[in-house]
Short mmCIF file of C-alpha atoms in Angstrom, two decimals:
data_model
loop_
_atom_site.label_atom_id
_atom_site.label_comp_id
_atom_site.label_asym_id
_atom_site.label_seq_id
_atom_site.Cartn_x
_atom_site.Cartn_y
_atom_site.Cartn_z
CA UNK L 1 0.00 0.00 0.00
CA UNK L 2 0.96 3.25 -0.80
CA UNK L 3 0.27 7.03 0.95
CA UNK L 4 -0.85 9.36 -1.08
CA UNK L 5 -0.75 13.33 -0.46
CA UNK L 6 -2.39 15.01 -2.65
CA UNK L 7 -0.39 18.68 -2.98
CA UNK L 8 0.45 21.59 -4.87
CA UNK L 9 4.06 23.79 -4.55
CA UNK L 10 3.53 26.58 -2.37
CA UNK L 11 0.65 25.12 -0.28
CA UNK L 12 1.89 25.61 3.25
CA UNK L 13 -1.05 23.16 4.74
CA UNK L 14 0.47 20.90 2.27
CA UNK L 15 3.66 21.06 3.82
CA UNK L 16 2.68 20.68 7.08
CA UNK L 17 0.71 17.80 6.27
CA UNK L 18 4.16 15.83 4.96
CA UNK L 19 5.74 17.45 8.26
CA UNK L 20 3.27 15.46 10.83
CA UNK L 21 3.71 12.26 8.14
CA UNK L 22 7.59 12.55 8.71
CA UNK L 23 6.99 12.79 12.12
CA UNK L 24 5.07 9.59 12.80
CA UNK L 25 7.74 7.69 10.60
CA UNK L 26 6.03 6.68 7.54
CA UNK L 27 7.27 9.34 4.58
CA UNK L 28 8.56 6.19 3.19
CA UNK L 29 5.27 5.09 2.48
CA UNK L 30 4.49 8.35 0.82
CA UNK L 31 4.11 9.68 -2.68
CA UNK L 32 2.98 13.50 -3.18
CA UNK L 33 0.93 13.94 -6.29
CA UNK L 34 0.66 17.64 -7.41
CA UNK L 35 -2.71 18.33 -8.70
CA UNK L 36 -1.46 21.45 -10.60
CA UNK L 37 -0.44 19.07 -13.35
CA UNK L 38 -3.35 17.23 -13.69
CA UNK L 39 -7.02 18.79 -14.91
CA UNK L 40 -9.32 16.03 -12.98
CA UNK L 41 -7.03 16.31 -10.16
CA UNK L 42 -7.01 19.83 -9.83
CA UNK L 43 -10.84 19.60 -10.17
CA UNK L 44 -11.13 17.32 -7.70
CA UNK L 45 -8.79 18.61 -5.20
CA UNK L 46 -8.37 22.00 -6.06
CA UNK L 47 -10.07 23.67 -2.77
CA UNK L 48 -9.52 20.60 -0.26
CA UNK L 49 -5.74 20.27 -0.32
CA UNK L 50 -4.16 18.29 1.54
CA UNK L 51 -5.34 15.35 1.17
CA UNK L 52 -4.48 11.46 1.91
CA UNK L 53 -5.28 8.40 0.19
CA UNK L 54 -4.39 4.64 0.02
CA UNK L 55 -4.02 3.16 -2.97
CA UNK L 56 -2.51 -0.26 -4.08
CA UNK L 57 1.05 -0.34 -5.03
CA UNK L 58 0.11 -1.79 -8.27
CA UNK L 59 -2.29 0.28 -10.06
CA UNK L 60 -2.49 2.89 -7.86
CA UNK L 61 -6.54 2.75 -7.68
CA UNK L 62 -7.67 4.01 -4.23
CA UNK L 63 -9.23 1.38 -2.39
CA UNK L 64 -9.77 2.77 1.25
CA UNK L 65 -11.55 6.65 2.58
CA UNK L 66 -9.34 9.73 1.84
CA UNK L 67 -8.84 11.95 5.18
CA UNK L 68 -9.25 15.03 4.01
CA UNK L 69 -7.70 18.92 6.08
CA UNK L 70 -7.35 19.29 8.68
CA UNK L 71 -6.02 16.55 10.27
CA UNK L 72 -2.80 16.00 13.04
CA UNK L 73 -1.57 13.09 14.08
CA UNK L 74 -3.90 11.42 15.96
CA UNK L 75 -6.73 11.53 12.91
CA UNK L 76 -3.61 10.41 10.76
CA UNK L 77 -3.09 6.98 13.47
CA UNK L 78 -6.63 6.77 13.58
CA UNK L 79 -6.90 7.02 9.63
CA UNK L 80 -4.10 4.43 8.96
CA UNK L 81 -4.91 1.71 11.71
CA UNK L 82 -8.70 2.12 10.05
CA UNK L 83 -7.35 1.19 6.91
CA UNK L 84 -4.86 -1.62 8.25
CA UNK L 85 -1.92 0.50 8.09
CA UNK L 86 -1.20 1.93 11.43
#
């Protein structure tokens, strides 16, 4: 499984976001997708940045609930040991 944050350069929620994932150890498990590069994503996500998903290492589909901002770390532990994670 992979972490996804959902971003954009310049978004200082954005960054803080990756900050509290570095924190609790798992920026490893992280890949930051900027939506500026991407029409549907930047429809999408446009006004609700940051946001997390899980999506399988293979095709990258999102298969579990995006936690959307704001969030710290305890919504993030809760998040991830809700999707089997944590």
């Amino acid at each position: 499984m992979l972490i996804t944050l959902y971003s954009t350069q310049g978004c200082h929620l954005c960054e803080q976001a990756y900050s509290l994932l570095v924190e609790m150890g798992v920026q490893h498990q992280v890949s930051i997708v900027d939506i500026a590069f991407d029409d549907a994503l930047f429809s999408r996500y446009g006004v609700t940045i940051p946001v997390l998903s899980i999506s399988n290492h293979d095709d990258h589909t999102i298969s579990k609930p995006e936690l959307h901002w704001p969030f710290d770390r305890n919504r993030i532990a809760a998040w991830l040991i809700t999707n089997e994670l944590g």
